[in-house]
PDB file of C-alpha atoms in Angstrom:
ATOM      1  CA  UNK B   1       0.909 -76.251 100.357  1.00 61.00           C
ATOM      2  CA  UNK B   2      -1.138 -79.471 100.366  1.00 73.00           C
ATOM      3  CA  UNK B   3       1.822 -81.285 102.209  1.00 73.00           C
ATOM      4  CA  UNK B   4       1.682 -78.296 104.904  1.00 76.00           C
ATOM      5  CA  UNK B   5      -1.884 -78.698 105.224  1.00 69.00           C
ATOM      6  CA  UNK B   6      -1.720 -82.554 105.466  1.00 67.00           C
ATOM      7  CA  UNK B   7       1.004 -82.071 108.264  1.00 74.00           C
ATOM      8  CA  UNK B   8      -1.389 -79.656 109.912  1.00 73.00           C
ATOM      9  CA  UNK B   9      -4.296 -82.365 109.730  1.00 74.00           C
ATOM     10  CA  UNK B  10      -2.086 -84.862 111.449  1.00 70.00           C
ATOM     11  CA  UNK B  11      -1.052 -82.843 114.246  1.00 78.00           C
ATOM     12  CA  UNK B  12      -4.900 -81.731 115.094  1.00 67.00           C
ATOM     13  CA  UNK B  13      -6.250 -85.233 114.674  1.00 85.00           C
ATOM     14  CA  UNK B  14      -9.630 -85.783 116.242  1.00 89.00           C
ATOM     15  CA  UNK B  15     -10.318 -88.415 118.757  1.00 91.00           C
ATOM     16  CA  UNK B  16     -12.057 -90.711 116.175  1.00 93.00           C
ATOM     17  CA  UNK B  17      -8.993 -90.277 113.886  1.00 93.00           C
ATOM     18  CA  UNK B  18      -6.567 -91.115 116.781  1.00 93.00           C
ATOM     19  CA  UNK B  19      -8.323 -94.264 117.658  1.00 95.00           C
ATOM     20  CA  UNK B  20      -8.769 -95.243 114.110  1.00 96.00           C
ATOM     21  CA  UNK B  21      -4.944 -94.609 113.322  1.00 96.00           C
ATOM     22  CA  UNK B  22      -4.105 -96.666 116.579  1.00 95.00           C
ATOM     23  CA  UNK B  23      -5.625 -99.863 114.776  1.00 97.00           C
ATOM     24  CA  UNK B  24      -4.528 -99.241 111.359  1.00 98.00           C
ATOM     25  CA  UNK B  25      -0.934 -98.367 111.768  1.00 96.00           C
ATOM     26  CA  UNK B  26       2.202-100.661 111.812  1.00 97.00           C
ATOM     27  CA  UNK B  27       0.458-102.915 109.105  1.00 96.00           C
ATOM     28  CA  UNK B  28      -1.775-104.252 111.925  1.00 96.00           C
ATOM     29  CA  UNK B  29      -4.668-105.066 109.555  1.00 96.00           C
ATOM     30  CA  UNK B  30      -3.591-108.042 107.453  1.00 95.00           C
ATOM     31  CA  UNK B  31      -0.053-106.503 106.835  1.00 96.00           C
ATOM     32  CA  UNK B  32      -1.771-103.624 104.850  1.00 97.00           C
ATOM     33  CA  UNK B  33       0.305-100.143 105.073  1.00 97.00           C
ATOM     34  CA  UNK B  34      -1.934 -97.460 105.875  1.00 98.00           C
ATOM     35  CA  UNK B  35      -0.581 -93.668 105.819  1.00 96.00           C
ATOM     36  CA  UNK B  36      -2.686 -90.718 107.513  1.00 94.00           C
ATOM     37  CA  UNK B  37      -3.689 -87.584 106.293  1.00 92.00           C
ATOM     38  CA  UNK B  38      -1.983 -87.801 102.956  1.00 92.00           C
ATOM     39  CA  UNK B  39      -2.775 -86.050  99.592  1.00 91.00           C
ATOM     40  CA  UNK B  40      -4.520 -87.906  96.877  1.00 94.00           C
ATOM     41  CA  UNK B  41      -5.155 -85.891  93.699  1.00 91.00           C
ATOM     42  CA  UNK B  42      -6.500 -82.622  95.055  1.00 91.00           C
ATOM     43  CA  UNK B  43      -8.016 -84.058  98.070  1.00 92.00           C
ATOM     44  CA  UNK B  44      -6.246 -84.709 101.622  1.00 90.00           C
ATOM     45  CA  UNK B  45      -7.550 -88.300 102.790  1.00 94.00           C
ATOM     46  CA  UNK B  46      -7.792 -89.366 106.449  1.00 94.00           C
ATOM     47  CA  UNK B  47      -6.296 -92.908 105.793  1.00 97.00           C
ATOM     48  CA  UNK B  48      -4.662 -94.614 102.622  1.00 98.00           C
ATOM     49  CA  UNK B  49      -3.364 -97.848 101.795  1.00 98.00           C
ATOM     50  CA  UNK B  50      -1.809 -97.154  98.396  1.00 97.00           C
ATOM     51  CA  UNK B  51      -1.048-100.675  97.642  1.00 96.00           C
ATOM     52  CA  UNK B  52      -4.793-101.703  97.622  1.00 97.00           C
ATOM     53  CA  UNK B  53      -6.037 -98.291  96.342  1.00 97.00           C
ATOM     54  CA  UNK B  54      -8.069 -98.235  99.513  1.00 98.00           C
ATOM     55  CA  UNK B  55      -9.411 -94.986 101.489  1.00 98.00           C
ATOM     56  CA  UNK B  56     -10.772 -94.958 104.906  1.00 98.00           C
ATOM     57  CA  UNK B  57     -12.558 -91.495 105.994  1.00 96.00           C
ATOM     58  CA  UNK B  58     -13.542 -90.658 109.337  1.00 94.00           C
ATOM     59  CA  UNK B  59     -16.704 -88.388 109.146  1.00 91.00           C
ATOM     60  CA  UNK B  60     -17.746 -85.844 111.721  1.00 84.00           C
ATOM     61  CA  UNK B  61     -20.121 -82.804 111.694  1.00 71.00           C
ATOM     62  CA  UNK B  62     -17.882 -80.832 109.313  1.00 71.00           C
ATOM     63  CA  UNK B  63     -18.800 -83.125 106.674  1.00 63.00           C
ATOM     64  CA  UNK B  64     -21.614 -82.480 103.922  1.00 76.00           C
ATOM     65  CA  UNK B  65     -23.208 -85.470 102.183  1.00 81.00           C
ATOM     66  CA  UNK B  66     -23.195 -83.439  98.818  1.00 85.00           C
ATOM     67  CA  UNK B  67     -19.379 -82.652  99.090  1.00 85.00           C
ATOM     68  CA  UNK B  68     -18.500 -86.071 100.233  1.00 88.00           C
ATOM     69  CA  UNK B  69     -20.271 -87.533  97.232  1.00 91.00           C
ATOM     70  CA  UNK B  70     -18.388 -85.414  95.044  1.00 92.00           C
ATOM     71  CA  UNK B  71     -15.168 -86.178  96.670  1.00 93.00           C
ATOM     72  CA  UNK B  72     -15.814 -89.853  96.735  1.00 95.00           C
ATOM     73  CA  UNK B  73     -16.762 -90.148  93.205  1.00 96.00           C
ATOM     74  CA  UNK B  74     -13.586 -88.383  92.143  1.00 96.00           C
ATOM     75  CA  UNK B  75     -11.421 -90.807  94.130  1.00 97.00           C
ATOM     76  CA  UNK B  76     -13.325 -93.733  92.695  1.00 97.00           C
ATOM     77  CA  UNK B  77     -12.846 -92.319  89.245  1.00 97.00           C
ATOM     78  CA  UNK B  78      -9.031 -92.615  90.129  1.00 97.00           C
ATOM     79  CA  UNK B  79      -9.543 -96.139  90.877  1.00 97.00           C
ATOM     80  CA  UNK B  80      -9.734 -96.176  94.999  1.00 98.00           C
ATOM     81  CA  UNK B  81     -12.274 -97.733  96.979  1.00 98.00           C
ATOM     82  CA  UNK B  82     -13.437 -95.408  99.692  1.00 97.00           C
ATOM     83  CA  UNK B  83     -15.196 -96.454 102.870  1.00 97.00           C
ATOM     84  CA  UNK B  84     -16.505 -93.922 105.274  1.00 96.00           C
ATOM     85  CA  UNK B  85     -17.283 -94.173 109.015  1.00 96.00           C
ATOM     86  CA  UNK B  86     -18.986 -91.505 111.382  1.00 95.00           C
ATOM     87  CA  UNK B  87     -16.942 -90.485 114.217  1.00 95.00           C
ATOM     88  CA  UNK B  88     -19.451 -91.701 116.780  1.00 96.00           C
ATOM     89  CA  UNK B  89     -19.261 -95.124 115.161  1.00 97.00           C
ATOM     90  CA  UNK B  90     -15.349 -95.081 115.443  1.00 97.00           C
ATOM     91  CA  UNK B  91     -15.555 -94.035 118.938  1.00 97.00           C
ATOM     92  CA  UNK B  92     -18.321 -96.540 120.168  1.00 97.00           C
ATOM     93  CA  UNK B  93     -17.503 -99.545 118.168  1.00 98.00           C
ATOM     94  CA  UNK B  94     -13.836 -99.268 117.000  1.00 97.00           C
ATOM     95  CA  UNK B  95     -13.525-103.212 116.807  1.00 98.00           C
ATOM     96  CA  UNK B  96     -16.563-103.424 114.395  1.00 98.00           C
ATOM     97  CA  UNK B  97     -15.100-100.620 112.447  1.00 98.00           C
ATOM     98  CA  UNK B  98     -11.716-102.133 111.964  1.00 98.00           C
ATOM     99  CA  UNK B  99     -13.226-105.671 111.295  1.00 98.00           C
ATOM    100  CA  UNK B 100     -15.091-103.794 108.243  1.00 98.00           C
ATOM    101  CA  UNK B 101     -11.617-102.236 107.133  1.00 98.00           C
ATOM    102  CA  UNK B 102     -10.076-105.692 107.616  1.00 97.00           C
ATOM    103  CA  UNK B 103     -12.764-107.282 105.354  1.00 97.00           C
ATOM    104  CA  UNK B 104     -12.267-104.642 102.622  1.00 97.00           C
ATOM    105  CA  UNK B 105      -8.338-105.207 102.833  1.00 97.00           C
ATOM    106  CA  UNK B 106      -8.879-108.922 102.552  1.00 96.00           C
ATOM    107  CA  UNK B 107     -11.305-108.410  99.617  1.00 95.00           C
ATOM    108  CA  UNK B 108      -8.876-106.402  97.768  1.00 94.00           C
ATOM    109  CA  UNK B 109      -5.631-108.295  98.539  1.00 89.00           C
ATOM    110  CA  UNK B 110      -4.512-110.397  95.493  1.00 83.00           C
ATOM    111  CA  UNK B 111      -4.519-114.104  96.428  1.00 75.00           C
ATOM    112  CA  UNK B 112      -1.954-116.699  94.860  1.00 68.00           C
ATOM    113  CA  UNK B 113      -3.708-118.891  92.299  1.00 60.00           C
ATOM    114  CA  UNK B 114      -4.688-122.414  93.648  1.00 62.00           C
ATOM    115  CA  UNK B 115      -3.490-125.584  91.939  1.00 64.00           C
TER     116      UNK B 115
END
């Protein structure tokens, strides 16, 4: 049932989700592989990079701060880092949003030891 719901969400993506996906897909950000509308535990998250345990959420008017706080706490308790952006920020400042995601990807990417 969760997989069917995730599939439906992929088909009915918002404009902000489409724009964000355009910048995240195909390993465009430092080679990180993101998937969209995927189940993580009991939740379906907008975008996830499982290798880096990073979740990116696009928030619109349907989101409530209380429910999002519970959801974020549960995902973070499972070891994920969750970053959220409002849809209007994604649409008006896509480059800036993708730069924040890039910085988080770099912060979570293991670096080889220096000699």
